[in-house]
Backbone as numpy.savetxt, mean C-alpha at the origin, in Angstrom:
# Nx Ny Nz CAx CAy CAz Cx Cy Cz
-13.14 -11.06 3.86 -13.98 -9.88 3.86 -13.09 -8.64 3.86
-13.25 -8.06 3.21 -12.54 -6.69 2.71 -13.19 -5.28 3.83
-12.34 -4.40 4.53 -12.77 -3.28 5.15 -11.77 -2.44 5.51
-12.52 -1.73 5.71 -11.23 -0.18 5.99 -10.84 -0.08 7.40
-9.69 -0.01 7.44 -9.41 0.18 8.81 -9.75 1.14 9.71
-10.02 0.68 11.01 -10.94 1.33 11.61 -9.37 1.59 12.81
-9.68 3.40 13.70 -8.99 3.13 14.78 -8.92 1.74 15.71
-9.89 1.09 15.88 -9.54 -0.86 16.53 -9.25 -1.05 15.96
-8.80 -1.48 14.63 -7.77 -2.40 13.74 -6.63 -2.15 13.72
-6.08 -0.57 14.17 -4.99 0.20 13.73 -3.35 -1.28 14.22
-4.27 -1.49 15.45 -2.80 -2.77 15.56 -2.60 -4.06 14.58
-3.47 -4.49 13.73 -3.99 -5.63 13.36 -3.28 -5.11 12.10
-3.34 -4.23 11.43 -2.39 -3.72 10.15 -0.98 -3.36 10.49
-1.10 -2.90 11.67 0.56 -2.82 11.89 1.54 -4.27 12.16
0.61 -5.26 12.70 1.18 -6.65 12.46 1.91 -7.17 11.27
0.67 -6.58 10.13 1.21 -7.23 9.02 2.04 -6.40 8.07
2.02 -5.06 8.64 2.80 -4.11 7.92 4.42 -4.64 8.03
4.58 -4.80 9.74 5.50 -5.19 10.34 6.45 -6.25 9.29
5.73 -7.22 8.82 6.27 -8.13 8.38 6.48 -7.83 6.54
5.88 -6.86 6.25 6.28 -6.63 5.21 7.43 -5.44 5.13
7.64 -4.68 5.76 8.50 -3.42 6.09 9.37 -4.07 7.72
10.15 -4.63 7.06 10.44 -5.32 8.67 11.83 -4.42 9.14
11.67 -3.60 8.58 13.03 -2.46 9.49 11.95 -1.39 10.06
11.02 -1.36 10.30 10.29 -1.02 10.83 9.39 -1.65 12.09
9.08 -1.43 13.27 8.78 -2.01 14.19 7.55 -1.47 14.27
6.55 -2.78 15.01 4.87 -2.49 14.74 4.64 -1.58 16.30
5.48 -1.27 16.96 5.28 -0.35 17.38 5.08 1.60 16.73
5.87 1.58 15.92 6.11 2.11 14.89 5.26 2.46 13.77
4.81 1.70 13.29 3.70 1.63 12.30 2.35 1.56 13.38
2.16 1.31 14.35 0.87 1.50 15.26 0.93 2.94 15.01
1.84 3.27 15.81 1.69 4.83 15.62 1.49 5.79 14.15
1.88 5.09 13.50 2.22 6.15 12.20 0.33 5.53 11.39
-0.15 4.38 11.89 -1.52 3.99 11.59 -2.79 4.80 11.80
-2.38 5.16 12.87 -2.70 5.43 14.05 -3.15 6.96 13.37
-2.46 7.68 12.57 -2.56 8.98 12.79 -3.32 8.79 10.91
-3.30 7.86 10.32 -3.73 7.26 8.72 -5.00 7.65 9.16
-5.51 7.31 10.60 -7.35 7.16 10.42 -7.81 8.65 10.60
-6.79 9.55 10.89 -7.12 11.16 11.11 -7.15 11.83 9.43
-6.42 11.39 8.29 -5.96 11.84 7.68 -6.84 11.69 6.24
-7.54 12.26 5.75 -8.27 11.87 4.47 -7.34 11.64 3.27
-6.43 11.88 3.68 -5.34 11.71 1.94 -4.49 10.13 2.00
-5.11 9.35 3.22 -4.84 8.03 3.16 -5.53 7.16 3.62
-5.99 5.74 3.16 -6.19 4.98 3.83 -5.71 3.83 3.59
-6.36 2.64 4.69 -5.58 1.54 5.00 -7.14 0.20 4.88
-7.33 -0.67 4.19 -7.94 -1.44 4.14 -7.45 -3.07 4.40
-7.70 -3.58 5.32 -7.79 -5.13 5.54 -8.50 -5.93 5.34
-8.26 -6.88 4.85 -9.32 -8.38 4.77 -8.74 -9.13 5.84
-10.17 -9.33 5.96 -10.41 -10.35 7.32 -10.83 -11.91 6.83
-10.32 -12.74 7.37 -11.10 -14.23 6.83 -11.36 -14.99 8.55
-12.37 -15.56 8.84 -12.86 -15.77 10.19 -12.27 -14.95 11.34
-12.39 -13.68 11.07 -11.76 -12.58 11.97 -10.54 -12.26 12.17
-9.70 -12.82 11.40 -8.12 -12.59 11.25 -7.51 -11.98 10.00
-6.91 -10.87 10.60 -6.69 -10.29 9.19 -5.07 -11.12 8.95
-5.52 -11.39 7.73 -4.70 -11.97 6.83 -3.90 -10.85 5.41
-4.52 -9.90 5.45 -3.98 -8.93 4.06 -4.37 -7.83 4.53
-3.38 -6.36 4.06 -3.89 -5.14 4.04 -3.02 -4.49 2.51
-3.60 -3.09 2.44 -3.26 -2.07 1.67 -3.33 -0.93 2.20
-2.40 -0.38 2.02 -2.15 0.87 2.38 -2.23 2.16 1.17
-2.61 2.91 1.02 -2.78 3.91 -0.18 -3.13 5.41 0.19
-2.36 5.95 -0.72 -2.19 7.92 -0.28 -2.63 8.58 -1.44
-2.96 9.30 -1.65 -3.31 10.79 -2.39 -1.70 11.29 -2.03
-0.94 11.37 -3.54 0.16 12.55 -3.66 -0.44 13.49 -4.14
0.17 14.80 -3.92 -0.08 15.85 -4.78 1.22 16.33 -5.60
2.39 15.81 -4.81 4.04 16.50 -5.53 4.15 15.65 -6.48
5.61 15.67 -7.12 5.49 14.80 -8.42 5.40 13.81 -8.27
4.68 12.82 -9.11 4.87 11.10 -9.19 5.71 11.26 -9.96
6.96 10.35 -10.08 7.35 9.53 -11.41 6.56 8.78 -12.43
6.83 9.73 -13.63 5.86 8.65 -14.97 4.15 9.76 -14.94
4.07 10.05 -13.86 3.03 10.93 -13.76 2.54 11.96 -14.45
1.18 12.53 -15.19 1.30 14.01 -15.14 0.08 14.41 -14.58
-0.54 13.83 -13.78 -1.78 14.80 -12.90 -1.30 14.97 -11.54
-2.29 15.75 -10.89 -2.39 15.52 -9.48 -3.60 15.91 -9.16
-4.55 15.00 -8.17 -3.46 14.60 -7.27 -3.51 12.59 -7.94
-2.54 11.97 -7.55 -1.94 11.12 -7.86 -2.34 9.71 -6.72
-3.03 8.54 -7.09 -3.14 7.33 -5.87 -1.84 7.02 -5.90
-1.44 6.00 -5.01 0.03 5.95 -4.71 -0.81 4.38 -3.93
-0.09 3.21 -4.18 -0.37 2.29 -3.46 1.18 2.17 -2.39
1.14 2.31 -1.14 2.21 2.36 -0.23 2.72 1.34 0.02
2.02 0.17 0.27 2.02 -1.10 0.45 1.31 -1.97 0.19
1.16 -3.59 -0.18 0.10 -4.06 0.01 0.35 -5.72 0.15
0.38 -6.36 1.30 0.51 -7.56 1.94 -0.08 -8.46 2.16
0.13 -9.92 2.02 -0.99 -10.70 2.41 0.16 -11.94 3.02
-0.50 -12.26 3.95 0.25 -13.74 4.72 0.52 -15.01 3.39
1.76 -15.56 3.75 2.15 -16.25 2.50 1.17 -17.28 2.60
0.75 -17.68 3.80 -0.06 -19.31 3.25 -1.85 -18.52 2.57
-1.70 -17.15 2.81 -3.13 -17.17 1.98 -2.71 -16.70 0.65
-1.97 -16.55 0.17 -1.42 -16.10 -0.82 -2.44 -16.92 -2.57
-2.24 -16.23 -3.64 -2.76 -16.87 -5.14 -3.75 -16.95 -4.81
-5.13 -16.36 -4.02 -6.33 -17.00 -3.96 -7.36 -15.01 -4.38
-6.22 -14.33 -4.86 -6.63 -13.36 -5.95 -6.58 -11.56 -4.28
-6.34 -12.32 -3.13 -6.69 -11.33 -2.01 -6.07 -9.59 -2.69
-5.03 -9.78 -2.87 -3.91 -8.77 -3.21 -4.98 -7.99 -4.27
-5.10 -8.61 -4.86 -5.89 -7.74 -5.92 -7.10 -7.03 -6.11
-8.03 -8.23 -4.58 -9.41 -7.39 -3.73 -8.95 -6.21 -3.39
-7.71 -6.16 -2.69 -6.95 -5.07 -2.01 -7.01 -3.75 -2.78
-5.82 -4.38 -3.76 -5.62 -2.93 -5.07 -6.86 -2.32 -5.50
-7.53 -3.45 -5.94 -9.02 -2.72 -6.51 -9.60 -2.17 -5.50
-9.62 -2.01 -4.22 -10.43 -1.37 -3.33 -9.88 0.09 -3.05
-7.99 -0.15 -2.93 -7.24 0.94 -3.40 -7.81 2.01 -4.75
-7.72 1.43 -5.45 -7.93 1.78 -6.97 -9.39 3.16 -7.30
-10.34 2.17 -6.35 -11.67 2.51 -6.37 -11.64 3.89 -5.36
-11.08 4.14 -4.38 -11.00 5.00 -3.02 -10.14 6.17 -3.88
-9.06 5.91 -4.93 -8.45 7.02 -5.31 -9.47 7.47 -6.67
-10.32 6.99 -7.57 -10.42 7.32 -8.59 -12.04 8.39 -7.77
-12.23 7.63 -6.71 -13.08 8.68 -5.59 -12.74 9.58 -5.14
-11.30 10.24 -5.54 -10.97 11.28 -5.07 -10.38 11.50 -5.99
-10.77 11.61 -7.02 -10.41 12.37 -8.40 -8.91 12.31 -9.29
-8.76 11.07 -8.59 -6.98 10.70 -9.27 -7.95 10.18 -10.71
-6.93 10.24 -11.69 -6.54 9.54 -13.07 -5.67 8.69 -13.29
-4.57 8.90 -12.22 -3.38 7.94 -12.23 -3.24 7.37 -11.42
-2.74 6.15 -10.78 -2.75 5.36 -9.76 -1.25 4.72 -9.88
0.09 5.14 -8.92 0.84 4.63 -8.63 1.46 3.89 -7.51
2.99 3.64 -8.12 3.40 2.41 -6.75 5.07 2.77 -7.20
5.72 1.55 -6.57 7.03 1.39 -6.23 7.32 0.14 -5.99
8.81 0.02 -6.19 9.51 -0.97 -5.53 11.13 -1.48 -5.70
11.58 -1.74 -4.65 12.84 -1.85 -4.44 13.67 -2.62 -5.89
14.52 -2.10 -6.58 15.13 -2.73 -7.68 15.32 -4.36 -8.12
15.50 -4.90 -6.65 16.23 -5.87 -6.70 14.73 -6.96 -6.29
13.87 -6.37 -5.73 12.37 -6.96 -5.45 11.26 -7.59 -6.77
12.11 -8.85 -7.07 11.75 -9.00 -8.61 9.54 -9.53 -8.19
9.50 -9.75 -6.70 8.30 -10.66 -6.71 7.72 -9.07 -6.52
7.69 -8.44 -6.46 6.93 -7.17 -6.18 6.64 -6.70 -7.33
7.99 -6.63 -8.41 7.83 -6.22 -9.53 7.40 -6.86 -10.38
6.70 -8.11 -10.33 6.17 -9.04 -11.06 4.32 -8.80 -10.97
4.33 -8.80 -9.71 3.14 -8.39 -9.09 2.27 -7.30 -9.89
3.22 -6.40 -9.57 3.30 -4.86 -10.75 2.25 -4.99 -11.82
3.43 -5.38 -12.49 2.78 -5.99 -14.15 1.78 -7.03 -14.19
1.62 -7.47 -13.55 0.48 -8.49 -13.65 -1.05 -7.97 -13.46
-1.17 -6.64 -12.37 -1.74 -6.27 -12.07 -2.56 -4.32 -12.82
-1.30 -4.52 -13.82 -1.73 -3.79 -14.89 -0.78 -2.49 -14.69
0.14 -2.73 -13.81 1.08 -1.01 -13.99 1.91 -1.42 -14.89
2.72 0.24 -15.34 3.63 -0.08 -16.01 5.24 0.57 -15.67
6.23 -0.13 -15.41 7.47 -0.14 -15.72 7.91 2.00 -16.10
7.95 2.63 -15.50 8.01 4.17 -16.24 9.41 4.37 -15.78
9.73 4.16 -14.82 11.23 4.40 -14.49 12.26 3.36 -13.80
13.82 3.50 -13.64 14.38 2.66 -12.77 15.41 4.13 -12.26
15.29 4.13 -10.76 16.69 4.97 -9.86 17.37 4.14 -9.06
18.32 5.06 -8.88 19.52 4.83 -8.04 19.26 6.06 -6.72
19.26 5.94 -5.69 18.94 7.21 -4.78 20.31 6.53 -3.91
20.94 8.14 -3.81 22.14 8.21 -2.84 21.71 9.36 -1.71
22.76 9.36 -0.78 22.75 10.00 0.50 24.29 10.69 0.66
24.17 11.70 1.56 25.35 11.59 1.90 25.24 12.42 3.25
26.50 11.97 4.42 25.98 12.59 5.51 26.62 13.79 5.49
26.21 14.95 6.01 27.26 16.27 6.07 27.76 16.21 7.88
């Protein structure tokens, strides 16, 4: 069952955020969830299967530039996770489309994402799911 996260769920997505962003601590993401349910330019939807959430999505309204982009404001899918043993049974994609549907409700045209270079199952995901490939970076740092 597919639903939007509610302040009570806010821990139940940070579980599984946890495990998908795991340099991040679900203490961490509680909090940063936490402040998603104040915020209209994001939300966070979970599926539940006999009361356990098993999958979420996370999704924002940009307004600065997207890459590959030319409107704004812009969906942005942030994340989107599902426990490996529920995995291929189409959840991910209840997800996106619920994503999909929440931004084109707020007047996006474009609907983007991301992912780490070397993250070939993410980027497979991608394309399967109908994005397309617009850029590849390199992002450096340096400390002063």
């Amino acid at each position: 069952m597919l639903t939007e996260m509610t302040i009570n769920a806010v821990h139940l997505a940070a579980v599984l955020a946890s495990q998908l962003w795991q340099s991040t601590t679900e203490e961490e993401l509680t909090h940063e969830f936490t402040q998603v349910t104040h915020n209209e330019s994001e939300i966070i939807y979970l599926y539940l299967e006999a009361n356990e959430a098993i999958g979420f999505a996370h999704a924002s309204l940009r307004m600065d530039y997207v890459e590959g982009t030319s409107t704004t404001p812009v969906g942005y899918l942030e994340g989107v996770y599902v426990l490996s043993e529920h995995r291929r049974k189409g959840i991910a994609q209840i997800l996106l489309s619920a994503c999909e549907f929440w931004a084109k409700q707020n007047n996006c045209k474009e609907f983007a994402s991301d992912c780490e270079l070397n993250n070939t199952v993410s980027a497979a995901y991608h394309l399967q799911m109908g994005f397309e490939e617009v850029n590849r970076i390199i992002c450096f740092k340096k400390t002063l």
